[in-house]
Amino acid sequence: MRVPVVLSIHLTVVPMSPKAIRVVALVIAALLLGAFLLYQFGFLAKESPESIAAAPPPNPGGATNAIPVKAQLIRSLELTDFITVSGSTLPAEEVMVSSEVPGKVKEILFREGDVVKKGASLIHLDDDELMAQRNRLEVQARLNEKIAERLKALYEKEGVSLQELEIAEAEYQKALSELTLLDAQLEKRVIRAPFSGRLGLRLISEG
């Protein structure tokens, strides 16, 4: 909408010095420039026909027109960057597992790439002969224990001498010591994992 602006300036001609004339002229010029700028860009700016045509028609019901709004749910996600590179890796610990004693491989209890815990059984060597010896020693140890107990009861009744009792008890302790030694040999027939980790290549076979 165009609003006419009427600027009325009354000048009274009075004798003035040249300096005063210059000041008045500058003030008048500033006022004219300010009025022009207000008219073009300020509160007095006119509405163009294009803006009037583009304006939405008034709502007969008096309600304001709804503006469509698109909503998006914001979620917090973890961003992970992946980089593909070529290379090789080395284990922090590596050991070649072998047996302390020679023998034939009876059973292999692992597969290449298995993850095992420390102390897990990996290989059983043939221990049939040692197990037979252990069974005989176990029977002999139980027999020697009974003999020593019987002689102890007789000794308390003065039925046998102290020497006979000591010999029987010594035979029993000897059988127990041999059993302990044989159990240690049997333990060496089992190859175990020295620490937890992933197994590598298997370089042996059964037999």
Short mmCIF file of C-alpha atoms in Angstrom, two decimals:
data_model
loop_
_atom_site.label_atom_id
_atom_site.label_comp_id
_atom_site.label_asym_id
_atom_site.label_seq_id
_atom_site.Cartn_x
_atom_site.Cartn_y
_atom_site.Cartn_z
CA MET A 1 0.00 0.00 0.00
CA ARG A 2 1.39 3.37 -1.01
CA VAL A 3 1.18 6.11 1.62
CA PRO A 4 1.96 9.58 0.28
CA VAL A 5 4.44 11.57 2.27
CA VAL A 6 4.25 15.34 2.21
CA LEU A 7 7.30 17.06 3.55
CA SER A 8 6.72 20.76 4.16
CA ILE A 9 9.77 22.90 4.62
CA HIS A 10 9.46 26.62 5.34
CA LEU A 11 12.53 28.68 4.80
CA THR A 12 12.88 32.17 6.09
CA VAL A 13 15.50 34.16 4.36
CA VAL A 14 17.58 35.90 6.93
CA PRO A 15 21.04 37.15 6.64
CA MET A 16 23.35 34.15 7.36
CA SER A 17 27.00 33.58 7.24
CA PRO A 18 28.42 31.20 4.62
CA LYS A 19 29.19 28.64 7.33
CA ALA A 20 25.61 28.67 8.63
CA ILE A 21 24.28 28.31 5.08
CA ARG A 22 26.37 25.15 4.57
CA VAL A 23 25.08 23.62 7.82
CA VAL A 24 21.45 24.30 6.92
CA ALA A 25 21.94 22.84 3.47
CA LEU A 26 23.43 19.64 4.93
CA VAL A 27 20.52 19.26 7.37
CA ILE A 28 17.96 19.69 4.58
CA ALA A 29 19.75 17.13 2.43
CA ALA A 30 19.83 14.64 5.31
CA LEU A 31 16.11 15.03 5.93
CA LEU A 32 15.27 14.50 2.28
CA LEU A 33 17.47 11.39 2.09
CA GLY A 34 15.91 9.92 5.24
CA ALA A 35 12.39 10.43 3.95
CA PHE A 36 13.29 8.75 0.67
CA LEU A 37 14.80 5.70 2.40
CA LEU A 38 11.79 5.30 4.68
CA TYR A 39 9.50 5.42 1.71
CA GLN A 40 11.44 2.84 -0.28
CA PHE A 41 12.53 0.31 2.36
CA GLY A 42 11.00 1.17 5.67
CA PHE A 43 7.56 1.39 7.19
CA LEU A 44 6.27 3.20 4.12
CA ALA A 45 7.35 0.52 1.62
CA LYS A 46 4.72 -0.37 -0.92
CA GLU A 47 3.38 -3.88 -1.52
CA SER A 48 4.05 -5.28 -4.97
CA PRO A 49 1.23 -6.83 -7.00
CA GLU A 50 3.15 -10.14 -7.02
CA SER A 51 3.25 -10.32 -3.21
CA ILE A 52 -0.44 -9.47 -2.97
CA ALA A 53 -1.34 -12.20 -5.49
CA ALA A 54 0.86 -14.79 -3.74
CA ALA A 55 -0.67 -14.15 -0.31
CA PRO A 56 -3.04 -16.94 0.89
CA PRO A 57 -6.76 -16.10 0.96
CA PRO A 58 -8.22 -15.31 4.36
CA ASN A 59 -9.84 -18.15 6.30
CA PRO A 60 -13.60 -17.61 6.50
CA GLY A 61 -13.78 -19.27 9.93
CA GLY A 62 -11.25 -16.91 11.38
CA ALA A 63 -8.73 -19.69 12.17
CA THR A 64 -5.17 -19.46 11.01
CA ASN A 65 -4.05 -21.70 8.15
CA ALA A 66 -2.15 -24.82 9.29
CA ILE A 67 1.44 -25.11 8.13
CA PRO A 68 2.51 -28.71 7.35
CA VAL A 69 5.43 -29.81 9.50
CA LYS A 70 7.47 -32.99 9.00
CA ALA A 71 8.82 -34.48 12.24
CA GLN A 72 11.80 -36.83 12.51
CA LEU A 73 12.67 -38.94 15.57
CA ILE A 74 16.19 -38.20 16.75
CA ARG A 75 18.15 -41.18 18.07
CA SER A 76 21.63 -41.45 19.52
CA LEU A 77 23.72 -44.00 17.60
CA GLU A 78 27.33 -45.09 17.88
CA LEU A 79 29.35 -44.38 14.76
CA THR A 80 32.08 -46.90 14.05
CA ASP A 81 34.59 -46.49 11.27
CA PHE A 82 36.01 -49.61 9.61
CA ILE A 83 39.29 -49.60 7.74
CA THR A 84 40.30 -52.56 5.58
CA VAL A 85 44.04 -53.15 5.52
CA SER A 86 46.33 -55.97 4.51
CA GLY A 87 48.86 -57.38 6.93
CA SER A 88 49.76 -60.19 9.27
CA THR A 89 49.39 -60.62 13.02
CA LEU A 90 51.67 -62.27 15.54
CA PRO A 91 50.53 -63.88 18.81
CA ALA A 92 51.59 -62.36 22.11
CA GLU A 93 52.76 -65.82 23.23
CA GLU A 94 53.67 -68.80 21.10
CA VAL A 95 55.03 -72.22 22.03
CA MET A 96 55.65 -75.52 20.29
CA VAL A 97 54.01 -78.18 22.47
CA SER A 98 55.80 -81.51 22.73
CA SER A 99 55.88 -84.52 25.05
CA GLU A 100 58.43 -84.99 27.84
CA VAL A 101 58.48 -88.74 27.22
CA PRO A 102 58.49 -90.75 23.98
CA GLY A 103 55.45 -92.76 23.07
CA LYS A 104 52.79 -93.56 20.53
CA VAL A 105 49.95 -91.06 20.11
CA LYS A 106 46.82 -92.73 21.41
CA GLU A 107 44.29 -89.90 21.08
CA ILE A 108 44.22 -86.31 19.75
CA LEU A 109 41.74 -84.16 21.65
CA PHE A 110 41.86 -80.90 19.69
CA ARG A 111 41.34 -79.40 16.25
CA GLU A 112 43.33 -76.68 14.56
CA GLY A 113 42.02 -73.26 15.54
CA ASP A 114 40.32 -74.39 18.76
CA VAL A 115 40.35 -72.00 21.71
CA VAL A 116 41.49 -73.82 24.86
CA LYS A 117 42.06 -72.99 28.51
CA LYS A 118 45.31 -73.46 30.37
CA GLY A 119 45.75 -77.09 31.43
CA ALA A 120 43.31 -78.51 28.86
CA SER A 121 44.21 -82.01 27.60
CA LEU A 122 45.46 -81.93 24.01
CA ILE A 123 47.07 -85.32 23.34
CA HIS A 124 47.05 -88.71 25.09
CA LEU A 125 50.04 -90.95 24.57
CA ASP A 126 49.76 -94.71 24.84
CA ASP A 127 49.65 -95.61 28.56
CA ASP A 128 48.21 -99.12 28.54
CA GLU A 129 51.34 -100.72 30.03
CA LEU A 130 51.65 -98.10 32.74
CA MET A 131 47.98 -98.44 33.65
CA ALA A 132 48.44 -102.21 34.03
CA GLN A 133 51.39 -101.63 36.35
CA ARG A 134 49.38 -99.14 38.37
CA ASN A 135 46.51 -101.59 38.81
CA ARG A 136 48.93 -104.25 40.15
CA LEU A 137 50.56 -101.73 42.49
CA GLU A 138 47.19 -100.56 43.77
CA VAL A 139 46.19 -104.13 44.64
CA GLN A 140 49.56 -104.72 46.32
CA ALA A 141 49.24 -101.48 48.31
CA ARG A 142 45.80 -102.46 49.65
CA LEU A 143 47.14 -105.90 50.61
CA ASN A 144 50.17 -104.42 52.39
CA GLU A 145 47.87 -102.02 54.25
CA LYS A 146 45.74 -104.88 55.59
CA ILE A 147 48.84 -106.86 56.62
CA ALA A 148 50.24 -103.85 58.45
CA GLU A 149 46.94 -103.26 60.28
CA ARG A 150 46.70 -106.92 61.34
CA LEU A 151 50.28 -107.01 62.57
CA LYS A 152 49.72 -103.80 64.50
CA ALA A 153 46.78 -105.39 66.33
CA LEU A 154 48.89 -108.48 67.10
CA TYR A 155 51.79 -106.34 68.27
CA GLU A 156 49.51 -104.59 70.76
CA LYS A 157 48.71 -108.05 72.16
CA GLU A 158 52.38 -108.99 72.00
CA GLY A 159 51.61 -111.52 69.28
CA VAL A 160 54.38 -110.30 66.91
CA SER A 161 57.62 -108.45 67.33
CA LEU A 162 58.14 -104.78 66.62
CA GLN A 163 60.47 -105.68 63.76
CA GLU A 164 57.76 -107.66 61.96
CA LEU A 165 55.34 -104.74 62.30
CA GLU A 166 57.89 -102.25 60.97
CA ILE A 167 58.64 -104.47 57.95
CA ALA A 168 54.93 -104.69 57.09
CA GLU A 169 54.46 -100.95 57.44
CA ALA A 170 57.56 -100.32 55.28
CA GLU A 171 56.16 -102.56 52.53
CA TYR A 172 52.92 -100.61 52.61
CA GLN A 173 54.69 -97.24 52.36
CA LYS A 174 56.85 -98.58 49.52
CA ALA A 175 53.75 -99.55 47.54
CA LEU A 176 52.28 -96.07 48.08
CA SER A 177 55.51 -94.42 46.87
CA GLU A 178 55.57 -96.57 43.74
CA LEU A 179 51.94 -95.61 43.05
CA THR A 180 52.81 -91.91 43.36
CA LEU A 181 55.76 -92.31 40.99
CA LEU A 182 53.64 -94.20 38.48
CA ASP A 183 50.92 -91.53 38.60
CA ALA A 184 53.57 -88.92 37.74
CA GLN A 185 54.63 -91.00 34.73
CA LEU A 186 51.02 -91.34 33.62
CA GLU A 187 50.55 -87.57 33.89
CA LYS A 188 53.44 -87.08 31.47
CA ARG A 189 51.51 -89.19 28.98
CA VAL A 190 48.98 -86.37 28.72
CA ILE A 191 50.09 -83.25 26.84
CA ARG A 192 48.26 -80.18 28.15
CA ALA A 193 47.95 -76.56 27.03
CA PRO A 194 50.64 -74.47 28.80
CA PHE A 195 48.41 -71.36 28.70
CA SER A 196 45.04 -70.25 27.37
CA GLY A 197 44.88 -69.39 23.68
CA ARG A 198 44.07 -70.51 20.15
CA LEU A 199 45.71 -73.64 18.78
CA GLY A 200 47.70 -73.52 15.57
CA LEU A 201 48.77 -76.22 13.15
CA ARG A 202 48.64 -79.87 14.14
CA LEU A 203 51.84 -81.57 13.05
CA ILE A 204 51.12 -85.08 14.39
CA SER A 205 48.63 -87.88 13.80
CA GLU A 206 47.40 -90.79 15.85
CA GLY A 207 49.55 -93.91 15.83
#
